[in-house]
XYZ file of C-alpha atoms in Angstrom:
668
model
C 31.377 35.969 128.624
C 30.684 32.902 127.363
C 27.969 34.099 124.185
C 31.697 37.206 123.333
C 33.451 34.691 123.045
C 31.891 32.488 120.547
C 30.961 35.898 118.387
C 34.711 36.232 117.871
C 35.474 32.477 117.156
C 33.373 33.433 113.899
C 34.291 36.840 113.590
C 34.443 37.998 110.377
C 36.587 40.831 108.934
C 35.937 42.504 105.852
C 38.630 44.433 103.364
C 39.452 45.323 99.651
C 41.098 42.674 97.996
C 45.577 44.477 98.588
C 48.103 44.201 96.237
C 51.210 45.301 98.123
C 51.211 48.642 96.553
C 47.830 49.543 97.565
C 48.670 48.844 100.521
C 51.348 51.203 101.068
C 49.935 54.035 99.732
C 46.653 53.702 102.044
C 48.653 53.534 104.588
C 51.381 56.450 104.016
C 54.171 54.184 103.923
C 57.826 55.415 103.854
C 61.519 54.214 104.122
C 63.015 55.210 107.064
C 66.507 57.475 106.040
C 68.987 58.468 108.480
C 71.796 60.233 107.381
C 75.281 59.655 108.616
C 75.132 62.956 109.775
C 72.370 63.254 111.887
C 73.141 60.179 113.891
C 76.119 61.844 114.991
C 74.485 64.894 115.569
C 72.007 61.924 118.010
C 74.887 60.581 119.989
C 76.325 63.326 120.390
C 73.292 64.897 122.479
C 72.253 61.857 123.918
C 75.591 61.911 125.472
C 77.023 63.896 127.899
C 81.416 63.487 128.882
C 80.001 62.182 132.350
C 77.870 59.253 130.420
C 80.813 58.609 128.039
C 82.879 58.209 131.854
C 80.302 56.783 133.133
C 80.223 53.746 130.186
C 83.983 54.317 129.595
C 84.449 53.244 133.279
C 81.364 51.263 135.240
C 82.430 51.598 138.542
C 82.083 55.640 138.692
C 78.234 53.723 137.997
C 78.036 51.026 139.832
C 79.049 51.996 143.733
C 77.200 55.292 143.255
C 74.269 52.763 144.210
C 76.419 50.734 146.369
C 74.190 49.873 149.956
C 77.314 49.250 151.708
C 75.344 47.996 155.136
C 74.156 45.789 153.694
C 76.362 44.255 151.344
C 79.741 45.242 152.426
C 79.663 41.955 154.964
C 78.889 39.274 151.947
C 80.892 40.821 149.937
C 83.994 40.751 152.364
C 82.655 36.507 152.775
C 82.970 36.110 149.083
C 86.924 37.258 148.044
C 88.253 36.015 150.921
C 86.648 32.099 150.153
C 88.131 33.126 146.437
C 91.043 34.941 147.599
C 91.791 31.175 149.079
C 90.786 29.369 145.798
C 93.256 31.333 144.204
C 96.538 30.461 146.077
C 96.323 26.955 145.072
C 94.282 27.805 141.327
C 97.239 30.185 140.434
C 100.213 28.316 141.816
C 98.830 25.352 139.800
C 96.967 26.233 136.883
C 101.034 28.935 135.952
C 102.129 25.378 135.754
C 99.691 24.473 132.916
C 101.956 28.166 131.890
C 105.016 26.542 131.909
C 105.569 29.625 133.509
C 106.696 29.792 137.886
C 103.204 29.163 140.206
C 104.118 32.534 141.405
C 102.655 33.771 137.946
C 99.249 32.746 139.114
C 99.165 34.189 142.352
C 99.814 37.722 139.817
C 96.978 37.006 137.599
C 94.738 36.814 140.699
C 95.080 40.842 141.689
C 97.539 42.525 138.934
C 94.576 42.144 136.084
C 91.373 41.330 138.597
C 92.481 44.913 139.955
C 91.789 46.668 137.076
C 88.916 43.956 135.762
C 87.742 45.888 139.193
C 86.820 49.565 137.810
C 86.460 48.546 133.687
C 84.345 45.076 133.895
C 80.106 44.772 133.820
C 79.973 41.537 135.481
C 79.112 41.332 139.420
C 80.140 38.024 139.945
C 82.417 36.855 137.321
C 86.464 35.573 139.103
C 88.953 36.669 137.228
C 91.610 35.493 136.799
C 93.940 31.813 135.776
C 92.072 28.905 133.774
C 93.020 25.941 132.701
C 92.069 25.656 129.397
C 93.961 28.972 128.605
C 97.162 28.601 130.331
C 97.515 24.988 129.289
C 97.010 27.317 125.318
C 99.720 29.358 125.952
C 100.975 26.780 128.050
C 101.852 25.854 124.583
C 103.024 28.923 122.971
C 106.190 28.786 125.910
C 107.158 25.422 125.453
C 107.481 26.969 121.224
C 109.139 29.723 121.243
C 111.421 29.899 124.256
C 114.588 28.385 125.966
C 114.106 25.576 127.375
C 114.752 24.971 131.733
C 117.793 23.210 131.207
C 119.078 24.916 129.210
C 119.723 28.571 129.786
C 122.843 29.077 130.811
C 124.234 27.582 127.387
C 125.612 28.901 124.981
C 125.345 26.627 122.422
C 122.073 25.091 122.336
C 120.926 25.857 118.968
C 122.937 25.705 115.904
C 121.260 27.452 113.736
C 119.886 31.401 113.138
C 115.983 30.240 113.140
C 116.909 28.069 116.633
C 118.554 30.867 118.085
C 115.871 33.200 117.419
C 113.190 30.789 118.468
C 115.127 29.589 122.037
C 116.517 33.398 123.065
C 113.443 34.300 125.343
C 112.501 33.471 128.114
C 109.192 31.769 129.004
C 108.387 35.504 130.695
C 108.857 37.378 127.445
C 106.698 34.749 125.516
C 103.929 34.954 128.184
C 104.499 38.770 128.332
C 104.048 39.222 124.758
C 101.114 36.653 124.565
C 98.970 38.608 126.812
C 100.130 42.380 125.248
C 98.670 40.368 121.987
C 95.817 39.000 123.803
C 94.872 42.615 124.784
C 95.654 44.019 121.544
C 93.860 42.588 120.150
C 91.021 42.395 122.322
C 90.735 46.618 122.486
C 90.374 46.388 118.303
C 87.697 44.158 118.580
C 85.815 46.609 121.423
C 86.490 50.221 118.941
C 85.274 47.546 115.642
C 82.723 46.669 118.677
C 82.696 43.498 117.431
C 80.902 41.592 121.187
C 79.394 39.752 118.878
C 81.977 37.112 117.344
C 81.666 35.449 120.192
C 78.658 34.225 119.050
C 80.499 31.481 115.904
C 81.119 29.954 119.188
C 78.454 28.404 119.521
C 77.830 25.760 123.479
C 78.483 22.806 121.599
C 81.695 23.763 119.783
C 82.767 25.499 123.422
C 81.407 22.321 124.981
C 83.804 19.052 122.774
C 86.390 22.518 123.096
C 86.768 22.879 126.809
C 86.292 18.681 127.043
C 89.044 18.291 124.517
C 90.926 20.679 126.643
C 90.830 19.246 129.423
C 91.912 16.135 128.211
C 95.085 17.934 127.143
C 94.961 19.336 131.120
C 94.657 15.955 132.250
C 97.820 13.899 130.441
C 100.311 17.564 131.036
C 99.719 16.858 134.668
C 100.801 13.413 134.877
C 104.559 13.082 134.602
C 104.121 15.095 137.885
C 101.378 12.868 139.306
C 103.841 10.544 138.747
C 107.539 11.593 139.369
C 108.083 11.367 135.709
C 110.653 12.919 133.496
C 109.594 12.869 130.171
C 110.653 15.256 127.595
C 108.525 18.866 126.098
C 106.597 17.399 123.287
C 106.006 20.767 120.536
C 103.966 20.808 117.334
C 100.953 18.679 116.708
C 99.903 15.132 117.559
C 101.443 16.321 121.601
C 98.824 13.715 123.233
C 99.608 11.075 121.358
C 103.720 11.571 121.863
C 102.642 11.981 125.922
C 101.180 8.850 125.718
C 104.133 7.261 123.902
C 106.485 9.250 126.389
C 104.802 7.970 129.441
C 104.577 3.776 128.496
C 108.500 4.632 127.408
C 109.495 6.258 131.573
C 105.949 4.199 133.193
C 108.991 2.231 135.055
C 110.514 5.417 136.801
C 107.615 6.475 138.488
C 108.691 7.731 142.091
C 106.823 5.293 144.426
C 106.455 8.500 147.293
C 105.364 11.430 144.415
C 103.014 8.247 143.159
C 101.483 8.273 146.785
C 101.532 11.709 148.213
C 99.445 12.464 144.749
C 96.939 9.387 145.517
C 96.369 10.637 148.394
C 96.066 13.872 148.101
C 93.550 13.578 144.957
C 91.294 10.321 147.435
C 90.908 12.674 149.977
C 90.081 15.785 147.812
C 87.107 14.117 145.719
C 85.781 12.956 149.446
C 85.446 16.162 150.495
C 84.135 17.398 147.448
C 81.581 14.560 146.729
C 79.791 14.381 149.893
C 81.540 17.171 153.503
C 81.556 19.709 150.982
C 77.272 19.377 150.493
C 77.088 19.306 153.621
C 78.527 21.992 155.598
C 77.004 24.171 152.603
C 74.671 22.998 153.613
C 75.236 24.232 157.436
C 77.106 26.982 157.429
C 77.085 27.672 153.319
C 81.104 28.636 153.636
C 82.524 25.214 151.459
C 85.913 24.319 153.115
C 88.817 24.816 151.834
C 89.617 22.840 150.561
C 92.326 22.518 148.346
C 94.138 24.847 150.749
C 94.740 23.507 153.258
C 95.753 20.350 150.200
C 98.262 23.479 149.472
C 99.268 23.905 153.286
C 99.348 20.386 155.002
C 101.715 19.312 151.939
C 104.041 22.433 152.283
C 104.479 21.331 156.186
C 104.844 17.556 155.549
C 107.626 18.576 153.075
C 109.133 21.102 155.165
C 109.284 18.740 157.982
C 109.953 15.413 156.304
C 112.638 17.012 154.654
C 110.581 15.505 151.318
C 112.632 16.861 148.009
C 115.844 15.833 150.210
C 114.764 11.970 150.953
C 112.268 11.352 148.286
C 113.186 13.423 145.140
C 110.192 14.676 144.926
C 109.795 17.416 142.700
C 108.739 20.664 145.341
C 107.160 24.542 143.693
C 111.395 25.873 144.415
C 111.821 29.686 144.813
C 108.689 32.052 145.136
C 109.631 35.729 145.299
C 107.683 37.911 148.032
C 107.318 41.897 146.968
C 105.854 43.173 143.925
C 106.839 42.151 140.735
C 108.971 45.268 138.838
C 107.519 46.464 135.336
C 108.655 45.257 132.302
C 107.962 46.062 128.783
C 106.860 43.262 126.824
C 109.023 41.427 124.752
C 107.822 44.027 121.018
C 110.160 41.704 118.215
C 108.003 38.184 119.407
C 104.180 39.575 118.983
C 104.713 38.504 115.159
C 105.697 35.168 116.182
C 102.485 34.857 118.970
C 100.681 36.542 116.967
C 98.391 33.596 115.404
C 97.759 31.853 118.765
C 97.335 34.705 120.066
C 94.005 34.845 118.172
C 92.461 31.681 119.498
C 94.069 32.487 122.883
C 91.942 35.834 122.347
C 88.642 33.815 121.275
C 88.900 31.344 123.355
C 88.908 33.387 126.944
C 86.161 36.232 125.780
C 83.835 33.699 125.045
C 84.371 32.006 128.169
C 84.008 35.270 130.195
C 81.168 36.613 128.359
C 79.331 33.180 128.873
C 80.010 33.153 132.763
C 78.528 36.242 133.113
C 75.769 35.765 131.166
C 74.480 33.391 133.258
C 74.562 35.541 136.690
C 73.528 38.167 134.843
C 70.085 36.150 133.530
C 69.962 33.790 136.964
C 70.371 37.775 139.142
C 68.567 39.649 136.867
C 70.892 42.760 136.019
C 72.906 43.996 132.407
C 76.370 43.371 130.954
C 77.433 44.413 127.859
C 80.327 42.266 125.727
C 81.771 44.854 123.565
C 82.938 46.709 127.473
C 84.162 43.259 128.542
C 86.532 43.307 126.053
C 87.549 46.696 127.281
C 88.103 45.482 131.078
C 89.482 42.003 129.723
C 91.810 44.167 126.801
C 93.157 46.506 129.525
C 93.473 44.779 132.004
C 95.266 41.978 129.957
C 97.640 45.189 128.440
C 98.942 45.834 132.460
C 99.153 42.524 133.683
C 101.470 41.733 130.678
C 103.508 45.127 132.536
C 103.249 42.774 135.622
C 104.624 38.901 134.470
C 100.970 37.434 133.950
C 99.196 35.169 130.858
C 95.906 35.928 128.476
C 93.700 35.624 131.881
C 89.931 34.267 132.398
C 86.595 33.475 133.313
C 86.958 30.698 135.679
C 83.980 28.773 137.001
C 84.853 26.890 140.108
C 85.797 30.195 141.450
C 82.256 32.098 139.726
C 80.199 29.436 141.036
C 81.212 29.982 144.525
C 81.951 33.836 144.673
C 78.404 34.047 144.381
C 77.420 30.735 146.612
C 78.468 32.339 149.870
C 76.835 35.770 149.008
C 78.818 38.078 146.887
C 77.003 41.235 145.855
C 79.857 42.804 142.989
C 82.766 43.537 142.087
C 84.484 44.262 145.911
C 84.509 40.643 145.951
C 87.305 40.778 143.965
C 89.322 43.720 145.358
C 89.544 42.001 149.106
C 90.550 38.879 146.943
C 92.999 41.132 146.084
C 94.432 42.741 149.479
C 94.484 39.446 151.016
C 96.888 38.257 147.598
C 99.152 41.267 147.933
C 99.401 40.799 151.404
C 100.239 36.615 149.771
C 103.131 38.108 147.634
C 104.467 40.544 149.872
C 104.994 38.146 153.167
C 103.534 34.609 152.938
C 104.901 33.217 149.397
C 108.145 31.962 150.601
C 106.415 29.705 152.786
C 105.339 27.739 149.819
C 108.271 26.346 148.190
C 108.687 23.554 149.555
C 104.576 22.595 148.271
C 105.312 19.458 146.400
C 103.753 19.956 142.415
C 102.228 16.419 142.894
C 99.549 18.287 145.054
C 99.230 20.269 142.622
C 98.596 18.757 140.059
C 96.645 17.209 142.405
C 94.726 20.317 142.538
C 93.969 20.154 138.766
C 93.160 16.605 137.880
C 90.325 17.023 140.846
C 89.061 20.466 139.739
C 89.140 18.666 135.923
C 86.407 16.657 137.255
C 82.901 19.272 136.028
C 85.688 19.418 132.618
C 85.407 16.060 131.771
C 82.276 14.925 133.052
C 80.776 18.229 129.990
C 81.311 14.599 127.584
C 78.296 12.856 128.612
C 76.680 15.691 126.582
C 77.096 14.773 123.962
C 74.375 12.114 124.253
C 72.228 15.345 124.920
C 73.406 16.958 121.421
C 72.910 13.945 119.186
C 68.557 13.402 120.238
C 68.811 17.366 120.661
C 70.064 17.861 116.996
C 72.755 15.443 114.842
C 74.673 18.341 113.086
C 75.889 19.427 116.658
C 76.939 16.303 117.641
C 79.148 15.775 114.670
C 80.296 19.416 115.166
C 81.096 18.334 118.887
C 82.574 15.230 117.819
C 84.531 16.078 114.901
C 86.151 19.005 117.096
C 86.766 17.113 120.298
C 88.798 14.417 118.155
C 90.665 17.265 116.361
C 91.439 18.689 119.498
C 93.064 15.917 121.678
C 94.411 13.861 118.337
C 96.655 16.936 116.143
C 96.101 20.275 118.822
C 94.384 22.773 121.067
C 93.839 25.755 118.127
C 93.768 23.216 115.376
C 90.210 21.369 116.577
C 89.425 24.970 118.265
C 89.671 26.204 113.958
C 88.492 22.881 113.391
C 85.244 23.027 114.978
C 84.682 26.911 114.289
C 85.161 26.216 110.124
C 82.806 23.324 110.327
C 80.095 24.362 112.652
C 79.928 28.183 109.736
C 79.754 24.839 106.801
C 76.813 24.103 108.235
C 75.525 27.427 108.588
C 75.774 28.431 104.855
C 74.836 24.395 104.821
C 71.533 25.647 106.275
C 71.008 28.946 104.560
C 71.625 27.262 101.029
C 68.160 24.215 101.399
C 66.091 26.253 103.477
C 62.943 24.649 104.726
C 60.678 24.582 101.774
C 57.435 22.873 101.729
C 53.577 23.243 99.964
C 50.945 25.415 101.990
C 47.294 24.247 102.009
C 43.750 26.512 102.813
C 42.322 25.471 107.087
C 38.354 25.276 105.430
C 36.546 28.217 106.451
C 39.325 30.336 108.261
C 42.158 32.103 106.814
C 44.548 29.774 107.713
C 47.345 28.854 105.228
C 49.126 25.220 107.207
C 52.185 22.728 105.307
C 50.039 19.969 103.406
C 52.404 17.674 104.961
C 51.889 18.211 107.947
C 48.478 19.196 109.024
C 46.260 17.385 107.144
C 43.420 18.931 107.440
C 44.762 21.794 105.094
C 43.478 21.392 101.538
C 44.057 22.064 97.825
C 43.009 25.166 96.746
C 41.732 23.342 93.193
C 43.817 25.311 90.790
C 46.658 27.118 92.659
C 49.530 26.113 94.852
C 51.283 27.852 97.297
C 54.635 28.008 97.931
C 56.247 28.721 101.296
C 60.210 29.419 101.909
C 62.202 30.091 104.670
C 65.375 32.053 104.442
C 67.558 34.577 103.169
C 67.225 33.648 98.682
C 70.449 34.885 97.559
C 73.135 33.941 95.177
C 74.218 30.945 97.107
C 70.686 29.448 98.241
C 68.500 31.461 93.735
C 69.861 27.465 91.549
C 68.118 25.020 95.186
C 66.053 28.121 95.410
C 64.663 27.254 90.845
C 64.845 23.589 91.760
C 62.486 23.301 94.822
C 59.856 25.083 93.398
C 59.905 22.653 90.466
C 59.983 19.704 92.189
C 57.118 21.143 94.939
C 54.702 22.527 92.273
C 55.781 19.210 90.168
C 56.550 21.067 86.857
C 59.135 21.688 85.508
C 58.576 24.902 82.801
C 62.645 24.750 81.020
C 61.637 21.254 80.617
C 57.816 21.283 78.726
C 59.104 24.254 76.733
C 61.597 22.120 75.093
C 59.155 19.261 74.602
C 57.171 22.194 72.702
C 59.963 22.674 71.206
C 60.577 19.337 69.141
C 57.338 18.317 68.937
C 56.501 21.826 66.945
C 60.053 21.201 64.865
C 58.267 17.829 63.756
C 55.445 19.481 62.778
C 53.117 18.744 65.977
C 51.215 21.314 67.441
C 49.673 21.245 70.239
C 46.031 22.824 70.615
C 45.554 24.836 74.576
C 43.529 21.748 75.868
C 45.754 19.104 75.115
C 48.766 20.634 77.540
C 48.382 18.336 80.425
C 48.358 20.716 82.889
C 46.316 23.590 81.098
C 43.644 22.909 83.855
C 44.980 21.009 86.438
C 46.653 24.205 87.301
C 46.868 27.956 86.920
C 48.114 30.064 90.064
C 51.491 30.362 91.564
C 51.564 32.344 94.760
C 54.844 33.092 96.813
C 54.468 33.121 100.665
C 57.260 35.280 101.033
C 56.477 36.224 104.534
C 59.086 33.649 106.179
C 61.444 35.349 103.181
C 64.783 36.701 105.636
C 66.830 39.103 102.712
C 66.522 38.939 99.649
C 69.336 40.502 96.406
C 69.263 41.175 93.100
C 70.461 37.311 92.384
C 67.639 36.293 94.365
C 65.503 38.676 92.591
C 66.863 37.241 89.498
C 64.782 33.768 90.562
C 61.629 34.961 90.485
C 61.972 37.014 87.599
C 63.296 33.707 85.613
C 60.288 31.742 87.073
C 57.923 34.179 86.740
C 59.175 33.814 82.806
C 58.841 30.562 82.662
C 55.731 29.674 84.427
C 53.641 32.425 82.059
C 55.502 30.936 79.065
C 52.989 28.083 80.046
C 49.937 30.196 81.068
C 50.736 29.636 84.047
C 50.741 33.135 86.694
C 53.084 33.644 89.640
C 52.371 35.903 92.169
C 53.625 37.042 95.786
C 52.833 37.353 98.987
C 53.293 39.008 102.845
C 56.312 40.199 101.553
C 58.464 42.100 104.196
C 59.038 45.695 104.045
C 62.497 45.207 102.845
C 62.728 42.495 100.384
C 59.230 44.385 99.366
C 61.707 47.592 98.412
C 64.718 44.789 96.983
C 61.437 43.981 94.671
C 60.632 47.112 93.776
C 64.618 48.659 92.559
C 65.533 45.611 90.836
C 62.184 46.220 88.821
C 63.360 49.784 88.353
C 67.616 49.186 87.691
C 66.988 46.035 85.811
C 63.712 43.937 85.051
C 61.596 46.522 83.509
C 59.666 44.430 81.342
C 58.399 43.034 84.457
C 55.672 43.935 86.777
C 55.144 41.532 90.182
C 52.076 41.517 90.949
C 52.350 41.777 94.428
C 49.643 40.846 97.004
C 49.575 41.982 101.166
C 48.696 38.523 102.209
C 48.770 34.937 100.617
C 43.856 35.403 101.819
C 44.368 38.689 98.921
C 46.560 36.487 96.412
C 44.613 33.305 96.728
C 41.158 35.458 95.814
C 42.555 37.800 93.648
C 43.637 34.347 92.053
C 39.906 32.832 92.161
C 38.167 35.766 90.877
C 40.746 36.988 88.868
C 41.690 32.949 86.640
C 37.943 31.252 87.113
C 36.168 34.293 86.872
C 32.191 32.108 87.686
C-alpha cells in the first residue's frame, strides 16, 4: 500500500498541449439548447394533476405518511403548550399593533388554521410576532382615528386629515394584512422566494434588535401607568423618551409595583426554575399564562381598576368575528409600509423554518411558504387579523416539547377556539401592565442579539458596518427607514466587492502543476519572462476599468504609457532599438487565469481585447487559460460579431499556456 501511495505521489500524466478549441473538438463539446416549448412539454409530462395539488396543498401528502400511533400524543402535548403561550403573547402583542387584545387570539386561530394546509415547515409556530405587530402598529397609528376621538364629529379641519382619520384601527390593520397577503401571492407567482436572501443574517439581527428597543420603549407607558401622546412620523423613539421624561412625575405607583413584581417573577422562572423543570419533565412552566390568570384574579377581587386607577384590557367579545371585507381604499396608502412588513415577516419565517429543517433533516419549499403565508394573510384580513409570522420562542417550545408536525398547530387552534367562544371575557379585568411585563421579558433574547456585534466585527468589518448603521437608523429615525437603509448598504457593499474583486499574480510550485498566489505562498516561484494574472469574480461594464488598472499594477507595466513615451521620443527624432526597451528581456508573455471568472459581458471582452492589443504593441503576448464554458462561449461570440480581427489564444489550463509560451516565445 505504501509503495502504491509513493507511485501516486510521483505520477505523471502526459497528454497533448490543448488550446480550448482543440479540446472542444477532441471531446465533442456541444452547447446545450433548450427551447421554451420543449421545457413546457417536459414540465407537463413530469407533473400530473395529482402532483400539482399535492405540491400546492402539502398537508394532503404528509398526512398520508403521518404515524398517528407514535406522533399524535407528542403533537397534542406540544399543541397544548403552544396554545397556552398564544393566549398571553397574542393579547400582549395585539397591543403593540394598537388593536384590542382579542385580535392576538384571532391571529393564533384563523391564519394558523390555513397555514396548516399550505405550509411546508413542520415546527414553526405561526401567529403574533413582536416586530411585525410593532410595524403594523405604526401604520395603524398613522392612518386610523385616535380612540378618544372616534365619536367626535369635528376631529380634523382639513380634507387630508379627515381622510387619514376616518378609519378605525381594525380597518387599517386588515388593509395592511390584505396588502401583505397579495404581495406574498405575487412573489409566489413570480418565484421570488429567493428575494429573502437580500436580507442577510447581519441585517436581520441588527434590524430586529433595533425594533426590540422600539418595543421596549413602547411598553413604558403601560409598565408605569403613564398617559403618553401617540407619536407619529420619524424620530418617534426620541420623542417618546422626551414624553416619558416630562410625565415621569405622574407614575401610577400601583402599576409600577405590579410590573416590577411580574418581571422579577418571570425572569427568575426563566433563568432558574424553567431549566430545572424542563430537565425533569421536559415541559416548561407556562409562567406567562400563570401571570395572566393571577393578574386577572387579583384585579377582579382587588378591584384594581377603580381603586388604583390601573388600566385594564377592557372588553373582550365572545365568539368568532364576523367576516368583513377589508377597506380597499386604504390599500394605496398602506402599500409602501406593507412591502417592508412582507419582507420582514417572510424572512423571519423562512429563516426559522430552515433552521428546523436542517436540524431535523427535512426539506421546505421557500416559494410554497410564500403561497401559504399569502393565503393565510388574505383569509386573516377578513377576520380582523394583523399580518402574521413565525415566533422564535413558540417555535422552539413547539419543537422542544416533542412536536412532530403542524398537527400541533391544529390542536392549538382547537384550544384557542374554546377561549374565543367561552373564556375570553374572563381576562377583561387583566391589568395592561401585566401584558407589558410579558412583552418586556420576552424581549430579552432579541435585545441580547446586540452582543453579536462583537462576532460580526471580528469576522467582517463590512458586516459590522451594516449592523451598526441599520441599528442606529432603526432606533433614531424609524423602523422601515432603518430596514431600507440596511438593505441599501448591504447591496452597496456587495456591489463594491464585485467591482473590486480579488486579484493576484500566480507563481509555479517546482516539480508540480500547481500555480499559487505569490504573496501568500513563499514556495511559489515566478516563471522567467512570464507573468500569470489571476482574477476572481465577474468581469463586466461596472468593473472593467478596475480590471485593466489591476492588470497594469500587478504586471508592473502600463502599455499606454510606454506607447506614449515611444511616440514622444520619435517626435524628438529618437528611435529606440528593440534591445533598448527595458521590458523586452524581462517580460514576453502574460497569461490570464480565467478559472475564477464567474461571468463576462461584451464590455469585459472589450477590456480583454484592449489589454491584448496594447501589450501586443510593445511585443508582449497575452494568452487566456482555463475559461469555463460560458466564458469561452461569450468570448467566441464577441470575436464573431464584434472583434473579427482579434482571435484570442485560449488554453485549456495554465500548464498548457505556460508550456506553449516556453516553446513558442523562448525556443531553445
